[in-house]
PDB file of C-alpha atoms in Angstrom:
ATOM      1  CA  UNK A   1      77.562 180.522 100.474  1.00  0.00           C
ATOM      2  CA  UNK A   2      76.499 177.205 102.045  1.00  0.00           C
ATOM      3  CA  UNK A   3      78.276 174.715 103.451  1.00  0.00           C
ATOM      4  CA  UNK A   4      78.295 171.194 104.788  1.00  0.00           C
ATOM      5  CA  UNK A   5      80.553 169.452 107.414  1.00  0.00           C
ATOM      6  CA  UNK A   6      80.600 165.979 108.059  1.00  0.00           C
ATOM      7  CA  UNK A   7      83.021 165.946 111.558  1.00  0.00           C
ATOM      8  CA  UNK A   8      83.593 161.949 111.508  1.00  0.00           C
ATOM      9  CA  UNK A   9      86.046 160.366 108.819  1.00  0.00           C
ATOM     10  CA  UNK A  10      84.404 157.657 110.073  1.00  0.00           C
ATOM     11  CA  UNK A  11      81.714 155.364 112.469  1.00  0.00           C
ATOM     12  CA  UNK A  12      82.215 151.742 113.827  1.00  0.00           C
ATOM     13  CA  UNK A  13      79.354 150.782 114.989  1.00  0.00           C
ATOM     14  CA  UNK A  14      78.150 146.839 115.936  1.00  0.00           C
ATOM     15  CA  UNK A  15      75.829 144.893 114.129  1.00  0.00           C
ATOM     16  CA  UNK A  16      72.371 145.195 115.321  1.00  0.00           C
ATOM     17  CA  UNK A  17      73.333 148.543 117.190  1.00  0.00           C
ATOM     18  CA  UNK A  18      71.442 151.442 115.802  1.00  0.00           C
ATOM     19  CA  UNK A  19      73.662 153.647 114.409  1.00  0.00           C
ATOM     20  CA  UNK A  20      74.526 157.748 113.805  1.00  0.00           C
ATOM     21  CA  UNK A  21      76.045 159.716 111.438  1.00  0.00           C
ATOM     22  CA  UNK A  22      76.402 163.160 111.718  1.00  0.00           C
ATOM     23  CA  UNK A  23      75.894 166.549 109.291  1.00  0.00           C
ATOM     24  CA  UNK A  24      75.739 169.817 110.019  1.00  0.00           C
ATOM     25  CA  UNK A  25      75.058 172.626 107.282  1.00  0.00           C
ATOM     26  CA  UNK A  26      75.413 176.360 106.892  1.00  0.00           C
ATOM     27  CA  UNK A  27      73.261 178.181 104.375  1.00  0.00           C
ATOM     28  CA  UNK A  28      72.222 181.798 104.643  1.00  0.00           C
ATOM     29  CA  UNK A  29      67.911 180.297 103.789  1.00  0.00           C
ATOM     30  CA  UNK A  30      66.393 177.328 103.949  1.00  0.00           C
ATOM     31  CA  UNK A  31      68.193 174.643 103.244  1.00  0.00           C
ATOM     32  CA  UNK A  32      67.307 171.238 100.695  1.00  0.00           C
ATOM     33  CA  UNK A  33      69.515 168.642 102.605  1.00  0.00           C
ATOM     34  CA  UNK A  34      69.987 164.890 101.057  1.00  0.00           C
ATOM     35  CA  UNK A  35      71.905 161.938 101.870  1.00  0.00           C
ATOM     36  CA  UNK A  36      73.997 159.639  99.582  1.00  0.00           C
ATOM     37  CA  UNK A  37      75.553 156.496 100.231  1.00  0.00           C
ATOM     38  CA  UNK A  38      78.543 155.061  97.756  1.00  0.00           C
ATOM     39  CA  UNK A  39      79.319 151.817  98.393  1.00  0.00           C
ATOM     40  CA  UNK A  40      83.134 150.416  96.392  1.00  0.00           C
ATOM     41  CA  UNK A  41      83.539 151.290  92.570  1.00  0.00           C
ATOM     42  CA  UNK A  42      80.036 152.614  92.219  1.00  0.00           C
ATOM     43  CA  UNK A  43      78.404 155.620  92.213  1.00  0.00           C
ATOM     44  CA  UNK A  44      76.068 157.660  94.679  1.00  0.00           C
ATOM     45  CA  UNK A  45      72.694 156.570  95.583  1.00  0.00           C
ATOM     46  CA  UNK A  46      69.890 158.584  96.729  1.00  0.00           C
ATOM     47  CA  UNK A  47      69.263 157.544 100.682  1.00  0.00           C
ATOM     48  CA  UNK A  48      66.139 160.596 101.631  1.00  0.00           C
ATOM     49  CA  UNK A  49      65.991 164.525 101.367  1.00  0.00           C
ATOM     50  CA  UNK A  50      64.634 166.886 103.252  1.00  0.00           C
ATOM     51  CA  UNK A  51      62.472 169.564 101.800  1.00  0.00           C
ATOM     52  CA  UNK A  52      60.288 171.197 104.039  1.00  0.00           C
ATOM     53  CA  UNK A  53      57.679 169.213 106.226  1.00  0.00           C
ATOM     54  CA  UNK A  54      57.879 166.718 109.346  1.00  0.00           C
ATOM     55  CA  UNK A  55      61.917 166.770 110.785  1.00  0.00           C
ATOM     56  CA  UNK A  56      61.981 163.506 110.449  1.00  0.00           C
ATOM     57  CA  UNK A  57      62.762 161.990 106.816  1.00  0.00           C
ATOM     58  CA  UNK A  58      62.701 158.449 105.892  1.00  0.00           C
ATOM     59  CA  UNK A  59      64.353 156.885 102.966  1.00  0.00           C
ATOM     60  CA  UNK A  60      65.535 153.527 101.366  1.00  0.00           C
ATOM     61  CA  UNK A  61      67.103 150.522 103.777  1.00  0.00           C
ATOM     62  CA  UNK A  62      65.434 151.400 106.765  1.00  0.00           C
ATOM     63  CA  UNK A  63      67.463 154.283 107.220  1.00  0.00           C
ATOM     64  CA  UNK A  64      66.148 157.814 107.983  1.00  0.00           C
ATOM     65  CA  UNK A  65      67.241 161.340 108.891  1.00  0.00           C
ATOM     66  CA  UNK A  66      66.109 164.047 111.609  1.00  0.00           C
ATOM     67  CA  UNK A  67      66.149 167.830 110.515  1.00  0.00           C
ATOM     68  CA  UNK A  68      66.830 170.031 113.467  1.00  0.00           C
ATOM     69  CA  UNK A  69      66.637 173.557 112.191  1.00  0.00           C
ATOM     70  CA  UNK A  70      68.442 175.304 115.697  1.00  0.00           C
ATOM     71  CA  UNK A  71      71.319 173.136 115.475  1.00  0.00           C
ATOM     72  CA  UNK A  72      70.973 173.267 111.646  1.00  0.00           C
ATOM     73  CA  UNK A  73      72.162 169.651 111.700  1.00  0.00           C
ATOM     74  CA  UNK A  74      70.590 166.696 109.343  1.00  0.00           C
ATOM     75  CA  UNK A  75      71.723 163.454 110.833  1.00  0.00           C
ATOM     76  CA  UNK A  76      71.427 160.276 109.160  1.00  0.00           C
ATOM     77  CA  UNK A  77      70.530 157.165 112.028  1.00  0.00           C
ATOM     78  CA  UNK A  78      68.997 153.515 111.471  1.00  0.00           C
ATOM     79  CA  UNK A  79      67.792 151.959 114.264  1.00  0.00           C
ATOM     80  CA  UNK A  80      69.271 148.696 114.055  1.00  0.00           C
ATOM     81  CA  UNK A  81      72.677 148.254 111.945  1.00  0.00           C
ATOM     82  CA  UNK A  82      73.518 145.454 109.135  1.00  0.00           C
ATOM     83  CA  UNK A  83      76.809 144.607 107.904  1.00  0.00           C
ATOM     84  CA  UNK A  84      75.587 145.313 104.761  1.00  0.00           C
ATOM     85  CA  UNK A  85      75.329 148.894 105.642  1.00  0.00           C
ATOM     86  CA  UNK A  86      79.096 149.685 105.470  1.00  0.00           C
ATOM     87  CA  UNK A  87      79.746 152.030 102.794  1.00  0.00           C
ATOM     88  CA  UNK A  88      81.092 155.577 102.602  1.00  0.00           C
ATOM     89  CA  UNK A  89      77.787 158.299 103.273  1.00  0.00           C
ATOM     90  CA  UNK A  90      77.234 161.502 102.083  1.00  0.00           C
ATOM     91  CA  UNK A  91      75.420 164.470 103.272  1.00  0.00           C
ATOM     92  CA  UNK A  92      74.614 167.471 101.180  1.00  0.00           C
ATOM     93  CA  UNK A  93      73.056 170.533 100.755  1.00  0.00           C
ATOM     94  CA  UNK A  94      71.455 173.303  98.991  1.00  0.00           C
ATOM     95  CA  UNK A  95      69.244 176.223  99.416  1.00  0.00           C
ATOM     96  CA  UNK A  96      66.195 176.559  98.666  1.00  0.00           C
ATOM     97  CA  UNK A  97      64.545 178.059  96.073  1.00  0.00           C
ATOM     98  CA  UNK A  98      66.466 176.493  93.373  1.00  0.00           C
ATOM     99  CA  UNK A  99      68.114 179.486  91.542  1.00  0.00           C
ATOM    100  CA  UNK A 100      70.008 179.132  88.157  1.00  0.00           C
ATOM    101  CA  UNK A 101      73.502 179.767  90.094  1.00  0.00           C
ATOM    102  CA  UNK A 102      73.095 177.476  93.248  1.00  0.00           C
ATOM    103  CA  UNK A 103      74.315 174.029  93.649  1.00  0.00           C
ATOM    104  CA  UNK A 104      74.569 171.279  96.108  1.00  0.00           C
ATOM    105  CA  UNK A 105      77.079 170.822  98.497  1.00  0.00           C
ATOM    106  CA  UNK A 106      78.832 167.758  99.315  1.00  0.00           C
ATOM    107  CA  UNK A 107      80.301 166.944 102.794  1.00  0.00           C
ATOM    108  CA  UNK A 108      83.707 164.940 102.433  1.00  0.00           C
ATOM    109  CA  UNK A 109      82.142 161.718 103.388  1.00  0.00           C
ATOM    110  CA  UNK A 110      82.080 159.488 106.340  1.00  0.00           C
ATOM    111  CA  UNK A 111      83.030 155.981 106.064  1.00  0.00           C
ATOM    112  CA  UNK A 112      80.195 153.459 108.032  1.00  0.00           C
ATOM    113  CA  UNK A 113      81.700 150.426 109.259  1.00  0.00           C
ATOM    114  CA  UNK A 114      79.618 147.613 110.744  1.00  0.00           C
ATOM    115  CA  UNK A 115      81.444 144.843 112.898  1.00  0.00           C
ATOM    116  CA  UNK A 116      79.955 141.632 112.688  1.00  0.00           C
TER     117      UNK A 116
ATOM    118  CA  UNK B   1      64.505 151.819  84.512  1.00  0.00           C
ATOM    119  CA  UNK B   2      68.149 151.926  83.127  1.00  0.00           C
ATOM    120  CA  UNK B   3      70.827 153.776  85.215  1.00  0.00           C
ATOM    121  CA  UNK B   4      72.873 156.959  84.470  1.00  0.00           C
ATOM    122  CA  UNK B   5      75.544 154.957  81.620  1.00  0.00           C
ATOM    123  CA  UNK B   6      79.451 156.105  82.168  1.00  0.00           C
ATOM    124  CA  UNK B   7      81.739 154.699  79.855  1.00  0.00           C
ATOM    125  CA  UNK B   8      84.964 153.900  79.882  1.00  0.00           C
ATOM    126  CA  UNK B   9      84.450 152.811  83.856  1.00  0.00           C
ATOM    127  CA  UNK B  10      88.757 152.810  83.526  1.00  0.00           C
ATOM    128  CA  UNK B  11      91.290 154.817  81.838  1.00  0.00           C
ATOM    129  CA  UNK B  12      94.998 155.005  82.631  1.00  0.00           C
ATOM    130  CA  UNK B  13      97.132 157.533  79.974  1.00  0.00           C
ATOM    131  CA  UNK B  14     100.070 159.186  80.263  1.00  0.00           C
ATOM    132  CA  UNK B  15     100.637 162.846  81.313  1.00  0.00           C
ATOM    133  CA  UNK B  16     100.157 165.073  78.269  1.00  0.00           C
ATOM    134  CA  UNK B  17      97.939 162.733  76.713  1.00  0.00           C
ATOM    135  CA  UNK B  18      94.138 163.629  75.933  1.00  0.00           C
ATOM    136  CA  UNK B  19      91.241 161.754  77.450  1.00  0.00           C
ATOM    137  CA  UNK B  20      87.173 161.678  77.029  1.00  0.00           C
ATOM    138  CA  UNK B  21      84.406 160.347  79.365  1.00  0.00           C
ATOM    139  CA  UNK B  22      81.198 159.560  77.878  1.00  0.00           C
ATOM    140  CA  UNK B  23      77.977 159.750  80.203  1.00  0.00           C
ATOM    141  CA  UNK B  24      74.606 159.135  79.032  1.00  0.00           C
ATOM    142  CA  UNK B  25      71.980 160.048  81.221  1.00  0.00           C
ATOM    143  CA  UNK B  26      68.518 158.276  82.424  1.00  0.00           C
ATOM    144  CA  UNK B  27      65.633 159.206  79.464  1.00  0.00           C
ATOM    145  CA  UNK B  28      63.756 162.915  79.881  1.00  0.00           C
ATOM    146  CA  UNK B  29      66.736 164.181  82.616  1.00  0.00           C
ATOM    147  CA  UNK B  30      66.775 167.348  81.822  1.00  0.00           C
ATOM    148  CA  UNK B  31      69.658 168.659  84.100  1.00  0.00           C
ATOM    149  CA  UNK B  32      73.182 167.041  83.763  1.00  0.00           C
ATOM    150  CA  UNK B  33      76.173 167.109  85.802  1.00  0.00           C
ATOM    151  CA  UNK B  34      80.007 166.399  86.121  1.00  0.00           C
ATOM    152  CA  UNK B  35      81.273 165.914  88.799  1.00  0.00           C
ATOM    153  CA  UNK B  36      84.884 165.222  90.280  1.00  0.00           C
ATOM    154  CA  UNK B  37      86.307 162.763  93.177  1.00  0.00           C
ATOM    155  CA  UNK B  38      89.093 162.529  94.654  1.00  0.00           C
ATOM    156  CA  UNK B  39      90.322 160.170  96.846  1.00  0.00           C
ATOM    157  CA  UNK B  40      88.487 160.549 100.370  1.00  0.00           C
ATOM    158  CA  UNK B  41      86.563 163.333  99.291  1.00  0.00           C
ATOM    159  CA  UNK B  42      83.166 164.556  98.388  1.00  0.00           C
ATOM    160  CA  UNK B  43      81.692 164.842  94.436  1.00  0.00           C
ATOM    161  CA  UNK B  44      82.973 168.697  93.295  1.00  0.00           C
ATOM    162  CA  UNK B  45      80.852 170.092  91.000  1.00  0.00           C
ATOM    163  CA  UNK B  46      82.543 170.762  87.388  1.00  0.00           C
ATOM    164  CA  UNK B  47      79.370 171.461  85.029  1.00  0.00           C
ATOM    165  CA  UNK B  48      76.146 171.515  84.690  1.00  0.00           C
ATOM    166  CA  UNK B  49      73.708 171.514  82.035  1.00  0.00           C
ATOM    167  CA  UNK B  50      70.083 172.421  81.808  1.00  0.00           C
ATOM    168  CA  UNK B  51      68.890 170.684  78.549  1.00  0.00           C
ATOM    169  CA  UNK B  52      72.038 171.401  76.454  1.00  0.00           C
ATOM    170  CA  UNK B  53      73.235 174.941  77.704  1.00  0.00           C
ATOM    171  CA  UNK B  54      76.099 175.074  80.644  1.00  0.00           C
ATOM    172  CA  UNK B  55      74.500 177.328  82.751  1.00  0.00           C
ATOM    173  CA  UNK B  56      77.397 176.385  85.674  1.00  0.00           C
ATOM    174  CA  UNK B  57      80.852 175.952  84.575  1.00  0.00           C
ATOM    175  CA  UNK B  58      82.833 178.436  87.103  1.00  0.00           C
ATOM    176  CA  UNK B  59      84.619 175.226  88.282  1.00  0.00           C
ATOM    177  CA  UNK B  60      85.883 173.744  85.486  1.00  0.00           C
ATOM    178  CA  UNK B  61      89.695 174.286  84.532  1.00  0.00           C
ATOM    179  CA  UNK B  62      88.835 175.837  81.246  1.00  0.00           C
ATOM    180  CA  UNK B  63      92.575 175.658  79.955  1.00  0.00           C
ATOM    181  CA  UNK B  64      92.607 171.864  79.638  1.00  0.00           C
ATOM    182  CA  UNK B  65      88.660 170.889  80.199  1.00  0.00           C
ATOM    183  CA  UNK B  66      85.880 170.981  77.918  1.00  0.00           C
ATOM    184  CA  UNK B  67      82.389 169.702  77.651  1.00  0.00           C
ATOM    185  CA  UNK B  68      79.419 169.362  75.212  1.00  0.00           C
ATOM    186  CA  UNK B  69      76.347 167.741  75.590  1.00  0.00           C
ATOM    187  CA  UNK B  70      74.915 168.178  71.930  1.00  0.00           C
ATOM    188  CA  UNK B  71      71.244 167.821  71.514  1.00  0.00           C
ATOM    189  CA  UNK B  72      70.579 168.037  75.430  1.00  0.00           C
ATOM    190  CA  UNK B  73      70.999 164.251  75.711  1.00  0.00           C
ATOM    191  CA  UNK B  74      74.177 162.399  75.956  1.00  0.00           C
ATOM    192  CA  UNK B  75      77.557 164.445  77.212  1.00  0.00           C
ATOM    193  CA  UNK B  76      81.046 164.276  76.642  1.00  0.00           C
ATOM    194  CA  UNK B  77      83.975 165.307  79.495  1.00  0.00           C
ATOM    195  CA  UNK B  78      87.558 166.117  77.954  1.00  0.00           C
ATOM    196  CA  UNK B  79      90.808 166.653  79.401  1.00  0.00           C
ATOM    197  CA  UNK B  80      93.492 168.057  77.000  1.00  0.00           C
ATOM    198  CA  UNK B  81      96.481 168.099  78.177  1.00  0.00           C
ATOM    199  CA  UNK B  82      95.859 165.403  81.017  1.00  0.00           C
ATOM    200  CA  UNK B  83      98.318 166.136  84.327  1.00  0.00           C
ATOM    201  CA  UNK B  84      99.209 164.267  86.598  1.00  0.00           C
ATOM    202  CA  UNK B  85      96.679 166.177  89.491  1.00  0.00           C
ATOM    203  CA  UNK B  86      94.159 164.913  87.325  1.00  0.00           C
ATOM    204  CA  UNK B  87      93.672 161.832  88.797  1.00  0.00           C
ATOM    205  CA  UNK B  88      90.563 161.142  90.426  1.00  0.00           C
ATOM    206  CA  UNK B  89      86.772 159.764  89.682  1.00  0.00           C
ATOM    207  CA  UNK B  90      85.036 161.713  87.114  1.00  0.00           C
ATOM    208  CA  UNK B  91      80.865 161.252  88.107  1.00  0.00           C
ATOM    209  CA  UNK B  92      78.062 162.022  85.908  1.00  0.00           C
ATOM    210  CA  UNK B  93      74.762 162.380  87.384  1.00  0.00           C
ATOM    211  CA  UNK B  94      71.470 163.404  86.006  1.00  0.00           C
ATOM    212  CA  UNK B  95      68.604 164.772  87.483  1.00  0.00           C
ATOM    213  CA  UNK B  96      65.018 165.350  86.290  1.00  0.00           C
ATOM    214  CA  UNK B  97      63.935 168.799  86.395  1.00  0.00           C
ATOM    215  CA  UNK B  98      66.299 170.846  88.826  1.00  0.00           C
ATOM    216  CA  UNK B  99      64.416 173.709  88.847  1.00  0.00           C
ATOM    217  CA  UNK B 100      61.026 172.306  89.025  1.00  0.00           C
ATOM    218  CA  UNK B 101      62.570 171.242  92.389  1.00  0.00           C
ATOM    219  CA  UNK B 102      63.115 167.963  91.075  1.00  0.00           C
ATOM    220  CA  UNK B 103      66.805 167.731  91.789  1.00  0.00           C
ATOM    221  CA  UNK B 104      67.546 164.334  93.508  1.00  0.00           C
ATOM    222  CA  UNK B 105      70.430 163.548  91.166  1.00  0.00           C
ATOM    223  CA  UNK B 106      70.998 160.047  89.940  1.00  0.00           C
ATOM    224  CA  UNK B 107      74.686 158.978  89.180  1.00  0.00           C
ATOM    225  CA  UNK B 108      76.574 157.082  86.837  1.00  0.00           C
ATOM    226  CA  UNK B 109      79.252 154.629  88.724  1.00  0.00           C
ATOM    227  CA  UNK B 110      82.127 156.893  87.280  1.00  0.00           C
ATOM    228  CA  UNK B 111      85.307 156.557  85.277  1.00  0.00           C
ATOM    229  CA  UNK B 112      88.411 156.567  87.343  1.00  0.00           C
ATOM    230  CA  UNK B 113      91.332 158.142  85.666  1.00  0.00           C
ATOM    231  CA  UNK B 114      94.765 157.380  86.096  1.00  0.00           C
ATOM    232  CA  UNK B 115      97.497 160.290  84.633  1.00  0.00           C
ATOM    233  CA  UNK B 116     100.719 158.473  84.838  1.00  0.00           C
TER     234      UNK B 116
END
């Protein structure tokens, strides 16, 4: 069965300092891997996936995620941080081929919080 | 483009009492999903729905949940007897064809339930 960990409840990180958040994953074949961002009484958006193709995966508000199959870790970075950023992000995960019984994975979240 | 429609967005009840959650998903979705939320933690998968059969329901507390999404379009969450543990973020999310590959789910911005 897969799995996703998220190991930080959550990141400070300094406006205008690029930024990190970390995902690892465990699935027994190739893995789809996404990331969602939630930001205070609304739901999940779509950030970028990774299907298959270049490691590195860009996606909406600059931000943009690097696959590393050996370490079978999908981080999510931005080069440059904006208060605007802080939210609570997602990473999750499912295998690949899509089969009738699969589903994603969610990790438990970590919350992103920019200092002005 | 409208959104993945929740409705209500807030619902407080008493223990014992019943309790529905609407979700209407974006036009030609095919693939629908509950979700639940607690506090702090990732979406859990309840139910899903390809077009209007459940074809992944192995989460949901069958004693006191039920679902329907008649005609493949619109879908209705219910909790009968609510408890107390119940309380949490209830997401719907569609997605357009799941297994077409085309699974980047869109979600609603939830209904938060309070069981009092």
């Amino acid at each position: 069965a897969q799995s996703v960990a998220q190991p930080e409840d959550q990141v400070n990180v300094a406006e205008g300092n690029p930024l990190t958040v970390k995902c690892t994953y465990s699935v027994s074949g190739n893995p789809y891997l996404f990331w969602y961002v939630q930001y205070p009484n609304r739901g999940l958006q779509f950030l970028l996936k990774y299907i298959t193709g270049d490691n590195l995966v860009k996606g909406s508000y600059g931000f943009e995620a690097e696959f590393n199959k050996s370490q079978t870790s999908f981080h999510l970075k931005k080069p440059s941080a904006l208060v605007s950023d802080s939210a609570l992000y997602f990473c999750a995960v499912r295998e690949i081929p899509p089969g009738r019984d699969d589903k994603i994975i969610f990790g438990k979240g970590t919350r992103l919080h920019i200092l002005p | 483009e409208a959104g993945v429609v929740q409705s209500p967005r807030y619902k407080i009840i008493e223990k014992k009492q019943p309790v529905a959650f609407w979700c209407n998903p974006i036009s030609g979705h095919n693939t629908l999903y509950w979700y639940l939320q607690n506090l702090g933690q990732g979406p859990e998968l309840l139910i899903r729905y390809e077009n209007e059969e459940a074809v992944d329901d192995s989460q949901l507390p069958k004693d006191r949940f039920s679902a329907e999404r008649l005609k493949g379009v619109d879908s209705t969450l219910k909790i009968q007897p609510a408890e107390l543990g119940d309380s949490a973020v209830y997401l719907c999310a569609s997605s357009p064809a799941r297994l077409a590959g085309l699974d980047t789910q869109y979600f609603g911005p939830g209904t938060r339930l309070t069981v009092l």
